[in-house]
Every structure is written in C-alpha cells, then in structure tokens.
Amino acid sequence: MRIMKQWAKFDRYDVLVYLLNSPAIIIVNYILFGGMYFQNTGLFIKVTVLANLWGAMVFLMLTLWMKFMRYRFGKPDDFGSRLMYSMLMYVAVMMAMMLLLVYCYGLLKLPYKPENVLWVLVIGFVTNVISAGCHEAIFTYYQLQASTKREFELKEMHMQRQMDVLKQQINPHFLFNSLNSLMALIGEDAELAERFVEELSSVYRYVLRANEQNLINLSDELEFIRSYSHLLATRHGKGFNLTIEVDPAWAHHQLPPLTLQLLIENAVKHNIVMNDMPLNVKIHTDDLANLHVSNNLQKKNIRVASNGVGLSNILARYQMLGQPTPVIRQEAGWFFVAVPLISA
C-alpha cells in the first residue's frame, strides 16, 4: 500500500483527458440505440447514467495502470516498453468492458442494436489510442521539462563545485599543515617523508581530476581517501584512526567525487583529535548499496567556525543527480552518515 501511494496520484490532467473522451460515451449510445436514444427521455437518462458509471470505472482502471507503468518504466529510455504495455492493457480492458456494457444493456432488456456492436468496439479502440497518446504526451512533456531543468541545475552546480575545488587546491591552511608535517618528517625520517610526498601528490592529483566529472567509482574514491587519511595520520599521529570495511562487490558503484573527503574533513574539524583521545572514523557498506561513514563524537569545547558547505554540498549533489537523499543521524555518542551508492 505504501508503494502504491508513490504512483497512484491523480491530477487535473487526468480529469482533462477523461473530459476529452467523455463525448465518446454519447456517440457509443447513439450508435447502439439510434434516434430513440435522444427521443426517449427515460431511456436517455437510464443509459447515460449507466454508461457514465461504466466510463468512470474504466477511467479509474486504465489511469491507475498508466500511473503504474510510469512508476515501473519511468526512465526516458523506457518509453517503448511503457507505451507498449499501456496500449496492450488499454485495448484489452476497453474491449472487455465494452462487451460487458453491452451485456448489461441486454440484461436490462434495453433496445440496443447488436449489429452495431462492432462499430462500438472500433470507437473504443480509437478512444484508447487518443487517451494513451494524450497521457503519454503530457508525461513526456513534463519529463523533458524536468530533465532540462535538472541539466541546467547540474551545470550550475558543477561550475560552483569547480570553484570550490579551486579554492581547496590553494587552501593555505591545508597546504601549510601539510608542508609543516613534511618539514618535520624530513629531519626525522626521510623514508616516511618520501612516502608523505607521494601521498600528498596523489591527493592533489585526485582533487584536480575531481572537477571534471559528477560521479566516480567507489574504488577510486577509497584509493584517494587512503592517501588523504595518511596525511591526517601523519599530522595527528595516533589521534586519527581510519577503518575501511567495504565489500569489493560495490567497487564499481559510484558516488560524487570528494564525498568521503568532505565527511572525514567534517569529522576532524568538529571533534577533538589527540593521541589520548583518538578520533575513530569507520567506513563500511551494507547489502542495500549504502556507504556508511561514522565517527565517535568528542566535540571541541570552543565553537568551530563553519559555513556548513561539507554536508550541504553532498546533499545538494545527490538531489541534483536525482538520487535518494543521504541519511544523517547522531546517537549513542556517534555521528553517522549513510550515502547511497549509484549503479554505474
């Protein structure tokens, strides 16, 4: 029932299509009863009421089927399947219901003309073609309109993200901390310093590439986040711990680039990160194609300046991509974010 509520919704265009097809009921009755349909007032009222009740029932059945087809085959590439299954059901239901109407006329001993039933079936077929065409034209128009709007918003957001990435590329705070850590390592451990430089290079190479695409494979994002976490571990020592438990089956699913970096950066920014109070970040997948990122809460005593870009950026990108919204929650001393993985 809950799933049905997602697609079984009527709007004014459905009523408009019904009104456009309503004259067909008058025409059908005229063909079946001839001139007496208009001359006999009692016959006119009885037949018209019965036919309109029948028409409303047919309208309800076919419109619900059409709504289900939109729900089941809602993508632009599914146009052929949606139209074919809609038309098959439209014709089958209309033919069966038309014969049922004529049968009811017979049971009520109404003086219809059996020889004209074939013409009535033809009219029913034509009416269904018109009805299906109107429904499909309206749906396709709004689908195209929504697609155009989404494409425009994606382009606009992509430009904004390019600006954000450029800012991050020259972020003096991040670069200053990285260089400070590097300078300290050079005097203490040349081998570790060399590895630090390699990881820093990988981080910036990925960041430069991130502004060229809207989605990236989970495997690439995880490879990047390992390099990024190495920088954080070098800077914070044992104060930062990252655990990754991701099923390899999801490796080629996708997500917006830098999603994990924004979530980890958000965790580091708002929580205490010390050797005796380590920040533990965990990344894992579930069986429903969700990627979970969590961290223990140990908020800083001082207020942290924040513009809220991290989480809001992720939510906005998922919305613009037409994907389910990431779930954010806080409980039992932990902060959780679940982001849906997108099938490639």
PDB file of C-alpha atoms in Angstrom, residues 6 38 45 66 83 86 109 116 122 147 175 177 190 224 270 297 305 325 333 343:
ATOM      1  CA  GLN A   6       4.057   6.731  -4.593  1.00  0.00           C
ATOM      2  CA  PHE A  38     -32.439  11.196 -27.713  1.00  0.00           C
ATOM      3  CA  ILE A  45     -31.350   9.056 -18.542  1.00  0.00           C
ATOM      4  CA  MET A  66      -0.945   4.100 -16.728  1.00  0.00           C
ATOM      5  CA  LEU A  83       3.798   2.694 -24.356  1.00  0.00           C
ATOM      6  CA  SER A  86      -0.003   0.650 -21.663  1.00  0.00           C
ATOM      7  CA  LYS A 109     -33.695  -5.504 -21.888  1.00  0.00           C
ATOM      8  CA  ASN A 116     -23.623  -2.036 -34.343  1.00  0.00           C
ATOM      9  CA  VAL A 122     -13.795   0.325 -33.123  1.00  0.00           C
ATOM     10  CA  SER A 147      15.271  16.810 -17.401  1.00  0.00           C
ATOM     11  CA  LEU A 175      48.781  23.281   2.436  1.00  0.00           C
ATOM     12  CA  ASN A 177      49.768  21.995   7.682  1.00  0.00           C
ATOM     13  CA  ALA A 190      63.489  10.620   5.302  1.00  0.00           C
ATOM     14  CA  PHE A 224      42.139   8.607  -2.709  1.00  0.00           C
ATOM     15  CA  HIS A 270      34.389  19.475  14.698  1.00  0.00           C
ATOM     16  CA  LEU A 297      31.704  12.282  18.941  1.00  0.00           C
ATOM     17  CA  ALA A 305      33.641  28.432  12.531  1.00  0.00           C
ATOM     18  CA  THR A 325      18.971  11.664  -0.041  1.00  0.00           C
ATOM     19  CA  GLY A 333      27.972   9.129  21.075  1.00  0.00           C
ATOM     20  CA  SER A 343      24.847   1.851 -10.088  1.00  0.00           C
TER      21      SER A 343
END
